Each structure stands twice: as structure tokens, then as C-alpha cells.
Amino acid sequence: MMIKLTIDDKAVDVAEDTTLLEAAKSLKIKIPTLCYNTYLKPYGGCRICLVEITTAQMGGHSRLVSSCTYPAEEGLKVFTATDRVKQGRIFVLELLLARCPESADLKALAEELGISYDETMDEVGNYLIHDAPKPEATKCILCGLCVRVCAEVTKRNALSLAYRGANRKVTTPFNKISETCIGCGSCAYLCPTNTITVEEAD
Ligand code: FES
């Protein structure tokens, strides 16, 4: 059964289980993504792909959802570039930049979204985390692409997300050299911030 919806006032018919991101792609509407990959299960980790949705039943209200995980629904009206969407994406990106101020890819996305970027990111970082200690410098945005490709495609489970809060990170079991890693490099290939690199073993 096909589902009819509109995206930015353009009508589109899509198959069941199509996500809003995929539906938008079919209309050539660009939505920024960081943790999405066509070949992996939707994860909804980064939230940069926010869109605004409403239906006749919502009585004039709307809400923000991540387009890479939200399925198309009959009669849904989707907006990808409202002020609310832009503010939501900027907020998400500011949080990511506070964690990863060195990431060239996030800087590029910030420019695309119109966030003024100070080289030290102090202003954005301080605004978001006030006087909290800065986390260890990292380029990892915790999108989980490396963990997911290793589990879903390579089926080695050599990586996982461990710890909580500011200490959360991607690591190998017990932080030791993984015995299941086959050195395929898929994790490095998919990493959107080039945090993972492949090195020859000694
Ligand atoms: S791309 Fe949709 S949540 Fe990350």
C-alpha cells in the first residue's frame, strides 16, 4: 500500500516503512544527517535530521522528529526548513560542537547551517555547558556508525559504545585490542568525523 504525504507542500507517494528522510530524498529535498547510512538500521542518534510534522488530527500543533527514524504516515505534512527546524538543528549542532570543537566536518556543517563559529568554540561551549569542565578533546560525535557497521555488516562486534554521560565513548571490549576485529576498515570508512584511522599492526 502506498502512503500519501506532503513534504514542504510537495505531494509524494511512498511505500510503507519509508522514512521521512527517504521520502524527502525522493523529492530531492536535502536534510542534513550524521548518523544515517543507507545500509544500516536507522539509529536516531545525532538528531541533526530534525523535521517538523503535523496532521489534521493535531489541531494546529506540530512537533519535531528525527526524519531518519520516523516512518511516513498517510496525510502527514512535513516541513524541513521552518524556523523551528533550523533552531532545533542549530541547538543539536551546538551540543556536538561543544563536545567536538576540533571536528572539521562539524565546522563545515555549522557553516552550512549558518552558525557563527569562533575558533575556540568557547562561546558556544560555555553557553551550553556553563562552567562545567571541558570533556577530553575528541572528534567522536557518538553517532555509532562504526559500532553498527561492525555489528550489522561485518558481524564482528569488535566495537561498542561504553560508559555514560560525558565519559561515553566508542571502544573495544575491556579497552584491549579486539580479538574479533579483522581489520576491514569499515569503521574508519564510515566515520563522519575521521576519528577512526587504520594502522598496520607491528
Ligand atoms: S541522521 Fe537522523 S538522527 Fe542522526
Short mmCIF file of N, CA, C and O in Angstrom, two decimals, residues 58-184:
data_model
loop_
_atom_site.label_atom_id
_atom_site.label_comp_id
_atom_site.label_asym_id
_atom_site.label_seq_id
_atom_site.Cartn_x
_atom_site.Cartn_y
_atom_site.Cartn_z
N MET A 58 -3.84 16.89 14.71
CA MET A 58 -3.01 17.53 15.75
C MET A 58 -3.50 18.92 16.12
O MET A 58 -2.85 19.64 16.90
N GLY A 59 -4.65 19.32 15.54
CA GLY A 59 -5.29 20.57 15.95
C GLY A 59 -4.40 21.79 15.86
O GLY A 59 -4.39 22.62 16.78
N GLY A 60 -3.62 21.88 14.80
CA GLY A 60 -2.77 23.06 14.61
C GLY A 60 -1.43 22.96 15.32
O GLY A 60 -0.60 23.86 15.20
N HIS A 61 -1.22 21.88 16.08
CA HIS A 61 0.08 21.71 16.74
C HIS A 61 1.04 20.95 15.83
O HIS A 61 0.61 20.31 14.87
N SER A 62 2.29 21.04 16.15
CA SER A 62 3.28 20.31 15.37
C SER A 62 4.36 19.83 16.32
O SER A 62 4.42 20.29 17.47
N ARG A 63 5.20 18.94 15.83
CA ARG A 63 6.34 18.53 16.67
C ARG A 63 7.55 18.20 15.81
O ARG A 63 7.41 17.95 14.61
N LEU A 64 8.69 18.18 16.48
CA LEU A 64 9.93 17.85 15.78
C LEU A 64 10.21 16.36 15.94
O LEU A 64 10.05 15.82 17.03
N VAL A 65 10.63 15.74 14.85
CA VAL A 65 11.00 14.32 14.91
C VAL A 65 12.27 14.13 14.08
O VAL A 65 12.58 14.95 13.21
N SER A 66 12.99 13.05 14.37
CA SER A 66 14.17 12.77 13.53
C SER A 66 13.69 12.05 12.27
O SER A 66 13.04 11.01 12.34
N SER A 67 14.00 12.64 11.12
CA SER A 67 13.45 12.14 9.86
C SER A 67 14.04 10.79 9.45
O SER A 67 13.43 10.06 8.68
N CYS A 68 15.21 10.44 9.98
CA CYS A 68 15.81 9.16 9.57
C CYS A 68 15.15 7.97 10.26
O CYS A 68 15.35 6.84 9.85
N THR A 69 14.38 8.23 11.32
CA THR A 69 13.73 7.12 12.02
C THR A 69 12.21 7.17 11.91
O THR A 69 11.53 6.19 12.14
N TYR A 70 11.65 8.33 11.57
CA TYR A 70 10.19 8.47 11.61
C TYR A 70 9.58 7.97 10.29
O TYR A 70 9.94 8.42 9.21
N PRO A 71 8.62 7.03 10.38
CA PRO A 71 8.03 6.48 9.16
C PRO A 71 6.99 7.40 8.54
O PRO A 71 6.28 8.12 9.25
N ALA A 72 6.88 7.36 7.23
CA ALA A 72 5.85 8.13 6.52
C ALA A 72 4.47 7.68 6.98
O ALA A 72 4.25 6.48 7.19
N GLU A 73 3.57 8.64 7.16
CA GLU A 73 2.19 8.32 7.56
C GLU A 73 1.23 9.03 6.62
O GLU A 73 1.52 10.14 6.15
N GLU A 74 0.09 8.39 6.39
CA GLU A 74 -0.92 8.95 5.50
C GLU A 74 -1.34 10.34 5.97
O GLU A 74 -1.64 10.55 7.15
N GLY A 75 -1.34 11.29 5.07
CA GLY A 75 -1.83 12.64 5.39
C GLY A 75 -0.86 13.52 6.17
O GLY A 75 -1.18 14.66 6.51
N LEU A 76 0.32 13.00 6.45
CA LEU A 76 1.30 13.78 7.24
C LEU A 76 1.78 14.99 6.43
O LEU A 76 1.97 14.89 5.21
N LYS A 77 1.94 16.10 7.12
CA LYS A 77 2.56 17.27 6.49
C LYS A 77 3.93 17.44 7.14
O LYS A 77 4.01 17.55 8.38
N VAL A 78 4.93 17.47 6.33
CA VAL A 78 6.31 17.53 6.84
C VAL A 78 6.95 18.82 6.34
O VAL A 78 6.78 19.19 5.16
N PHE A 79 7.67 19.49 7.23
CA PHE A 79 8.37 20.72 6.84
C PHE A 79 9.84 20.57 7.23
O PHE A 79 10.15 20.20 8.35
N THR A 80 10.69 20.85 6.27
CA THR A 80 12.12 20.59 6.52
C THR A 80 12.94 21.85 6.77
O THR A 80 14.14 21.76 7.05
N ALA A 81 12.32 23.02 6.64
CA ALA A 81 13.15 24.24 6.74
C ALA A 81 12.44 25.37 7.47
O ALA A 81 12.66 26.54 7.16
N THR A 82 11.58 25.05 8.44
CA THR A 82 10.92 26.11 9.22
C THR A 82 11.92 26.69 10.22
O THR A 82 12.98 26.10 10.49
N ASP A 83 11.57 27.81 10.82
CA ASP A 83 12.45 28.40 11.84
C ASP A 83 12.66 27.43 12.99
O ASP A 83 13.75 27.31 13.54
N ARG A 84 11.58 26.70 13.36
CA ARG A 84 11.70 25.75 14.47
C ARG A 84 12.69 24.63 14.13
O ARG A 84 13.49 24.21 14.96
N VAL A 85 12.62 24.15 12.89
CA VAL A 85 13.55 23.11 12.44
C VAL A 85 14.98 23.65 12.49
O VAL A 85 15.90 23.01 13.00
N LYS A 86 15.16 24.86 11.94
CA LYS A 86 16.52 25.43 11.90
C LYS A 86 17.07 25.61 13.30
O LYS A 86 18.23 25.26 13.57
N GLN A 87 16.23 26.12 14.22
CA GLN A 87 16.69 26.33 15.60
C GLN A 87 17.04 24.99 16.25
O GLN A 87 18.01 24.87 16.98
N GLY A 88 16.20 23.98 15.98
CA GLY A 88 16.46 22.64 16.54
C GLY A 88 17.78 22.08 16.06
O GLY A 88 18.58 21.56 16.86
N ARG A 89 18.04 22.20 14.77
CA ARG A 89 19.30 21.67 14.22
C ARG A 89 20.50 22.44 14.76
O ARG A 89 21.54 21.86 15.05
N ILE A 90 20.33 23.75 14.89
CA ILE A 90 21.43 24.56 15.41
C ILE A 90 21.73 24.16 16.86
O ILE A 90 22.88 24.00 17.25
N PHE A 91 20.69 23.93 17.64
CA PHE A 91 20.88 23.52 19.04
C PHE A 91 21.65 22.19 19.10
O PHE A 91 22.59 22.04 19.87
N VAL A 92 21.22 21.24 18.26
CA VAL A 92 21.90 19.94 18.23
C VAL A 92 23.37 20.12 17.85
O VAL A 92 24.27 19.56 18.47
N LEU A 93 23.60 20.93 16.83
CA LEU A 93 24.96 21.12 16.35
C LEU A 93 25.82 21.84 17.39
O LEU A 93 27.01 21.53 17.55
N GLU A 94 25.23 22.76 18.12
CA GLU A 94 25.99 23.43 19.17
C GLU A 94 26.41 22.44 20.25
O GLU A 94 27.53 22.49 20.76
N LEU A 95 25.52 21.52 20.58
CA LEU A 95 25.88 20.48 21.57
C LEU A 95 27.04 19.63 21.05
O LEU A 95 27.98 19.32 21.77
N LEU A 96 26.95 19.25 19.77
CA LEU A 96 28.01 18.43 19.18
C LEU A 96 29.34 19.18 19.14
O LEU A 96 30.40 18.63 19.41
N LEU A 97 29.25 20.47 18.81
CA LEU A 97 30.48 21.27 18.74
C LEU A 97 31.08 21.50 20.11
O LEU A 97 32.30 21.61 20.26
N ALA A 98 30.22 21.57 21.13
CA ALA A 98 30.74 21.71 22.49
C ALA A 98 31.55 20.48 22.87
O ALA A 98 32.54 20.56 23.59
N ARG A 99 31.13 19.31 22.35
CA ARG A 99 31.87 18.08 22.64
C ARG A 99 33.08 17.93 21.73
O ARG A 99 34.13 17.49 22.15
N CYS A 100 32.94 18.33 20.47
CA CYS A 100 33.99 18.08 19.47
C CYS A 100 34.38 19.38 18.77
O CYS A 100 34.14 19.52 17.55
N PRO A 101 34.96 20.35 19.48
CA PRO A 101 35.25 21.63 18.84
C PRO A 101 36.28 21.55 17.73
O PRO A 101 36.39 22.47 16.93
N GLU A 102 37.03 20.43 17.66
CA GLU A 102 38.08 20.32 16.64
C GLU A 102 37.57 19.70 15.34
O GLU A 102 38.32 19.60 14.38
N SER A 103 36.35 19.24 15.31
CA SER A 103 35.89 18.50 14.14
C SER A 103 35.67 19.41 12.94
O SER A 103 34.78 20.26 12.94
N ALA A 104 36.48 19.18 11.90
CA ALA A 104 36.36 19.99 10.68
C ALA A 104 35.01 19.77 10.02
O ALA A 104 34.42 20.68 9.44
N ASP A 105 34.49 18.53 10.14
CA ASP A 105 33.22 18.22 9.50
C ASP A 105 32.07 18.95 10.18
O ASP A 105 31.15 19.43 9.52
N LEU A 106 32.13 19.03 11.51
CA LEU A 106 31.08 19.77 12.23
C LEU A 106 31.20 21.26 11.94
O LEU A 106 30.19 21.95 11.80
N LYS A 107 32.42 21.74 11.82
CA LYS A 107 32.60 23.16 11.49
C LYS A 107 31.97 23.46 10.13
O LYS A 107 31.33 24.48 9.94
N ALA A 108 32.19 22.53 9.18
CA ALA A 108 31.63 22.73 7.84
C ALA A 108 30.11 22.73 7.90
O ALA A 108 29.44 23.57 7.26
N LEU A 109 29.56 21.83 8.70
CA LEU A 109 28.10 21.77 8.82
C LEU A 109 27.58 23.02 9.51
O LEU A 109 26.53 23.56 9.15
N ALA A 110 28.33 23.51 10.50
CA ALA A 110 27.94 24.75 11.20
C ALA A 110 27.85 25.90 10.21
O ALA A 110 26.91 26.70 10.25
N GLU A 111 28.83 25.93 9.30
CA GLU A 111 28.82 27.00 8.31
C GLU A 111 27.59 26.87 7.40
O GLU A 111 26.90 27.85 7.12
N GLU A 112 27.32 25.62 7.03
CA GLU A 112 26.16 25.36 6.17
C GLU A 112 24.86 25.79 6.86
O GLU A 112 23.95 26.32 6.23
N LEU A 113 24.78 25.57 8.17
CA LEU A 113 23.56 25.91 8.91
C LEU A 113 23.56 27.36 9.40
O LEU A 113 22.64 27.79 10.09
N GLY A 114 24.64 28.08 9.10
CA GLY A 114 24.69 29.49 9.45
C GLY A 114 25.02 29.78 10.89
O GLY A 114 24.65 30.82 11.43
N ILE A 115 25.75 28.86 11.56
CA ILE A 115 26.17 29.13 12.93
C ILE A 115 27.51 29.85 12.87
O ILE A 115 28.44 29.37 12.24
N SER A 116 27.59 31.01 13.53
CA SER A 116 28.88 31.70 13.50
C SER A 116 29.83 30.93 14.40
O SER A 116 29.49 30.54 15.52
N TYR A 117 31.00 30.67 13.90
CA TYR A 117 31.92 29.77 14.57
C TYR A 117 33.18 30.50 15.03
O TYR A 117 33.92 31.05 14.25
N ASP A 118 33.42 30.46 16.32
CA ASP A 118 34.65 31.01 16.87
C ASP A 118 35.64 29.85 16.99
O ASP A 118 35.26 28.76 17.39
N GLU A 119 36.89 30.08 16.62
CA GLU A 119 37.88 29.00 16.51
C GLU A 119 37.99 28.17 17.81
O GLU A 119 38.17 26.97 17.78
N THR A 120 37.83 28.81 18.96
CA THR A 120 37.97 28.07 20.21
C THR A 120 36.66 27.43 20.65
O THR A 120 36.63 26.57 21.51
N MET A 121 35.57 27.85 20.07
CA MET A 121 34.23 27.41 20.43
C MET A 121 33.89 27.71 21.88
O MET A 121 32.95 27.19 22.42
N ASP A 122 34.69 28.57 22.54
CA ASP A 122 34.40 28.88 23.94
C ASP A 122 32.99 29.41 24.13
O ASP A 122 32.28 29.03 25.04
N GLU A 123 32.61 30.31 23.23
CA GLU A 123 31.29 30.93 23.41
C GLU A 123 30.18 29.91 23.34
O GLU A 123 29.32 29.86 24.19
N VAL A 124 30.25 29.09 22.31
CA VAL A 124 29.19 28.07 22.19
C VAL A 124 29.31 27.08 23.34
O VAL A 124 28.33 26.74 23.98
N GLY A 125 30.52 26.63 23.62
CA GLY A 125 30.71 25.65 24.69
C GLY A 125 30.26 26.20 26.04
O GLY A 125 29.51 25.56 26.76
N ASN A 126 30.66 27.42 26.35
CA ASN A 126 30.28 27.99 27.64
C ASN A 126 28.78 28.22 27.73
O ASN A 126 28.17 28.01 28.76
N TYR A 127 28.21 28.63 26.62
CA TYR A 127 26.78 28.87 26.60
C TYR A 127 26.02 27.59 26.93
O TYR A 127 25.05 27.58 27.66
N LEU A 128 26.55 26.47 26.43
CA LEU A 128 25.82 25.23 26.62
C LEU A 128 26.16 24.52 27.91
O LEU A 128 25.29 23.97 28.56
N ILE A 129 27.42 24.51 28.28
CA ILE A 129 27.76 23.71 29.45
C ILE A 129 28.24 24.59 30.60
O ILE A 129 28.73 24.10 31.59
N HIS A 130 28.06 25.91 30.45
CA HIS A 130 28.39 26.86 31.50
C HIS A 130 29.81 26.62 32.00
O HIS A 130 30.72 26.53 31.19
N ASP A 131 30.00 26.42 33.30
CA ASP A 131 31.36 26.29 33.82
C ASP A 131 31.80 24.84 34.00
O ASP A 131 32.75 24.55 34.70
N ALA A 132 31.06 23.93 33.41
CA ALA A 132 31.43 22.52 33.54
C ALA A 132 32.79 22.30 32.91
O ALA A 132 33.15 22.98 31.95
N PRO A 133 33.58 21.36 33.45
CA PRO A 133 34.88 21.10 32.83
C PRO A 133 34.70 20.62 31.39
O PRO A 133 33.76 19.91 31.08
N LYS A 134 35.61 21.05 30.53
CA LYS A 134 35.53 20.63 29.13
C LYS A 134 35.84 19.13 29.06
O LYS A 134 36.75 18.64 29.70
N PRO A 135 35.08 18.39 28.24
CA PRO A 135 35.42 16.98 28.09
C PRO A 135 36.74 16.83 27.35
O PRO A 135 37.20 17.76 26.72
N GLU A 136 37.33 15.66 27.48
CA GLU A 136 38.57 15.37 26.77
C GLU A 136 38.37 15.67 25.28
O GLU A 136 37.32 15.35 24.73
N ALA A 137 39.36 16.31 24.67
CA ALA A 137 39.21 16.67 23.26
C ALA A 137 38.96 15.42 22.42
O ALA A 137 39.66 14.43 22.55
N THR A 138 37.94 15.45 21.63
CA THR A 138 37.62 14.31 20.78
C THR A 138 36.93 14.80 19.52
O THR A 138 36.33 15.87 19.52
N LYS A 139 37.03 14.00 18.48
CA LYS A 139 36.26 14.32 17.28
C LYS A 139 35.07 13.38 17.16
O LYS A 139 34.28 13.48 16.25
N CYS A 140 34.97 12.43 18.10
CA CYS A 140 33.89 11.43 18.02
C CYS A 140 32.56 12.05 18.45
O CYS A 140 32.44 12.54 19.57
N ILE A 141 31.58 11.99 17.57
CA ILE A 141 30.27 12.56 17.89
C ILE A 141 29.29 11.49 18.39
O ILE A 141 28.11 11.74 18.52
N LEU A 142 29.79 10.29 18.64
CA LEU A 142 28.98 9.20 19.18
C LEU A 142 27.80 8.83 18.26
O LEU A 142 26.72 8.48 18.73
N CYS A 143 28.03 8.91 16.96
CA CYS A 143 26.95 8.59 16.02
C CYS A 143 26.70 7.10 15.94
O CYS A 143 25.65 6.66 15.47
N GLY A 144 27.69 6.30 16.36
CA GLY A 144 27.52 4.85 16.39
C GLY A 144 27.64 4.17 15.03
O GLY A 144 27.41 2.96 14.92
N LEU A 145 28.02 4.90 13.99
CA LEU A 145 28.13 4.27 12.67
C LEU A 145 29.17 3.13 12.69
O LEU A 145 28.94 2.07 12.12
N CYS A 146 30.29 3.37 13.36
CA CYS A 146 31.36 2.36 13.40
C CYS A 146 30.89 1.10 14.13
O CYS A 146 31.12 -0.03 13.67
N VAL A 147 30.21 1.31 15.24
CA VAL A 147 29.72 0.18 16.04
C VAL A 147 28.68 -0.61 15.24
O VAL A 147 28.69 -1.84 15.20
N ARG A 148 27.81 0.12 14.55
CA ARG A 148 26.73 -0.54 13.83
C ARG A 148 27.23 -1.27 12.59
O ARG A 148 26.77 -2.36 12.29
N VAL A 149 28.18 -0.68 11.87
CA VAL A 149 28.66 -1.39 10.67
C VAL A 149 29.40 -2.65 11.09
O VAL A 149 29.31 -3.70 10.43
N CYS A 150 30.10 -2.58 12.20
CA CYS A 150 30.85 -3.75 12.68
C CYS A 150 29.89 -4.86 13.12
O CYS A 150 30.15 -6.04 12.90
N ALA A 151 28.75 -4.47 13.71
CA ALA A 151 27.78 -5.47 14.17
C ALA A 151 26.87 -5.95 13.04
O ALA A 151 26.65 -7.15 12.87
N GLU A 152 26.37 -5.01 12.22
CA GLU A 152 25.32 -5.36 11.25
C GLU A 152 25.86 -5.87 9.93
O GLU A 152 25.26 -6.70 9.29
N VAL A 153 27.00 -5.33 9.50
CA VAL A 153 27.52 -5.71 8.17
C VAL A 153 28.68 -6.69 8.31
O VAL A 153 28.65 -7.80 7.79
N THR A 154 29.70 -6.30 9.05
CA THR A 154 30.87 -7.17 9.20
C THR A 154 30.59 -8.32 10.17
O THR A 154 31.22 -9.36 10.11
N LYS A 155 29.65 -8.10 11.07
CA LYS A 155 29.22 -9.08 12.08
C LYS A 155 30.37 -9.54 12.97
O LYS A 155 30.51 -10.71 13.28
N ARG A 156 31.24 -8.59 13.35
CA ARG A 156 32.36 -8.93 14.23
C ARG A 156 32.17 -8.41 15.66
O ARG A 156 32.83 -8.86 16.58
N ASN A 157 31.32 -7.40 15.83
CA ASN A 157 31.10 -6.81 17.17
C ASN A 157 32.40 -6.46 17.88
O ASN A 157 32.56 -6.72 19.07
N ALA A 158 33.33 -5.92 17.13
CA ALA A 158 34.62 -5.58 17.73
C ALA A 158 34.59 -4.26 18.49
O ALA A 158 35.50 -3.96 19.26
N LEU A 159 33.54 -3.47 18.27
CA LEU A 159 33.44 -2.15 18.91
C LEU A 159 32.11 -2.04 19.64
O LEU A 159 31.13 -2.67 19.26
N SER A 160 32.08 -1.18 20.66
CA SER A 160 30.79 -0.87 21.29
C SER A 160 30.87 0.51 21.92
O SER A 160 31.96 1.07 22.11
N LEU A 161 29.69 1.05 22.22
CA LEU A 161 29.63 2.32 22.96
C LEU A 161 29.63 1.97 24.44
O LEU A 161 28.82 1.15 24.89
N ALA A 162 30.54 2.57 25.19
CA ALA A 162 30.66 2.22 26.61
C ALA A 162 30.64 3.48 27.47
O ALA A 162 30.83 4.58 26.96
N TYR A 163 30.42 3.30 28.74
CA TYR A 163 30.35 4.38 29.75
C TYR A 163 29.14 5.28 29.51
O TYR A 163 28.41 5.10 28.53
N ARG A 164 28.96 6.25 30.41
CA ARG A 164 27.78 7.11 30.33
C ARG A 164 28.15 8.58 30.35
O ARG A 164 29.24 8.93 30.75
N GLY A 165 27.16 9.40 30.01
CA GLY A 165 27.32 10.86 30.10
C GLY A 165 28.54 11.34 29.35
O GLY A 165 28.83 10.90 28.24
N ALA A 166 29.28 12.26 29.99
CA ALA A 166 30.44 12.86 29.32
C ALA A 166 31.54 11.85 29.05
O ALA A 166 32.43 12.08 28.23
N ASN A 167 31.50 10.70 29.74
CA ASN A 167 32.55 9.68 29.55
C ASN A 167 32.22 8.68 28.44
O ASN A 167 33.01 7.79 28.15
N ARG A 168 31.05 8.83 27.85
CA ARG A 168 30.63 7.85 26.84
C ARG A 168 31.63 7.85 25.67
O ARG A 168 32.05 8.93 25.20
N LYS A 169 31.98 6.67 25.23
CA LYS A 169 32.92 6.60 24.11
C LYS A 169 32.82 5.26 23.38
O LYS A 169 32.27 4.29 23.90
N VAL A 170 33.38 5.25 22.18
CA VAL A 170 33.46 4.01 21.40
C VAL A 170 34.75 3.33 21.80
O VAL A 170 35.81 3.95 21.84
N THR A 171 34.65 2.05 22.09
CA THR A 171 35.87 1.35 22.48
C THR A 171 35.74 -0.14 22.15
O THR A 171 34.69 -0.60 21.71
N THR A 172 36.82 -0.85 22.36
CA THR A 172 36.82 -2.30 22.17
C THR A 172 36.50 -2.95 23.52
O THR A 172 36.62 -2.30 24.56
N PRO A 173 36.12 -4.23 23.53
CA PRO A 173 35.84 -4.88 24.81
C PRO A 173 37.04 -4.76 25.77
O PRO A 173 38.18 -5.03 25.38
N PHE A 174 36.77 -4.30 26.98
CA PHE A 174 37.78 -4.10 28.03
C PHE A 174 38.90 -3.16 27.61
O PHE A 174 40.01 -3.21 28.13
N ASN A 175 38.63 -2.31 26.60
CA ASN A 175 39.63 -1.36 26.10
C ASN A 175 40.92 -2.04 25.64
O ASN A 175 41.99 -1.45 25.66
N LYS A 176 40.82 -3.29 25.25
CA LYS A 176 42.01 -4.03 24.79
C LYS A 176 41.92 -4.21 23.27
O LYS A 176 40.85 -4.08 22.68
N ILE A 177 43.03 -4.57 22.64
CA ILE A 177 42.99 -4.84 21.20
C ILE A 177 41.99 -5.96 20.96
O ILE A 177 42.04 -7.01 21.61
N SER A 178 41.07 -5.70 20.05
CA SER A 178 39.97 -6.65 19.84
C SER A 178 40.46 -7.93 19.19
O SER A 178 41.26 -7.91 18.25
N GLU A 179 39.93 -9.05 19.70
CA GLU A 179 40.29 -10.34 19.10
C GLU A 179 39.41 -10.66 17.91
O GLU A 179 39.70 -11.56 17.13
N THR A 180 38.29 -9.94 17.79
CA THR A 180 37.37 -10.26 16.68
C THR A 180 37.55 -9.33 15.48
O THR A 180 37.04 -9.61 14.40
N CYS A 181 38.29 -8.24 15.66
CA CYS A 181 38.49 -7.29 14.56
C CYS A 181 39.31 -7.96 13.45
O CYS A 181 40.34 -8.58 13.71
N ILE A 182 38.81 -7.81 12.22
CA ILE A 182 39.54 -8.41 11.08
C ILE A 182 40.27 -7.33 10.27
O ILE A 182 40.79 -7.58 9.20
N GLY A 183 40.27 -6.12 10.80
CA GLY A 183 40.99 -5.03 10.12
C GLY A 183 40.40 -4.63 8.79
O GLY A 183 41.10 -4.17 7.90
N CYS A 184 39.09 -4.77 8.66
CA CYS A 184 38.47 -4.47 7.36
C CYS A 184 38.42 -2.97 7.07
O CYS A 184 38.30 -2.55 5.93
#
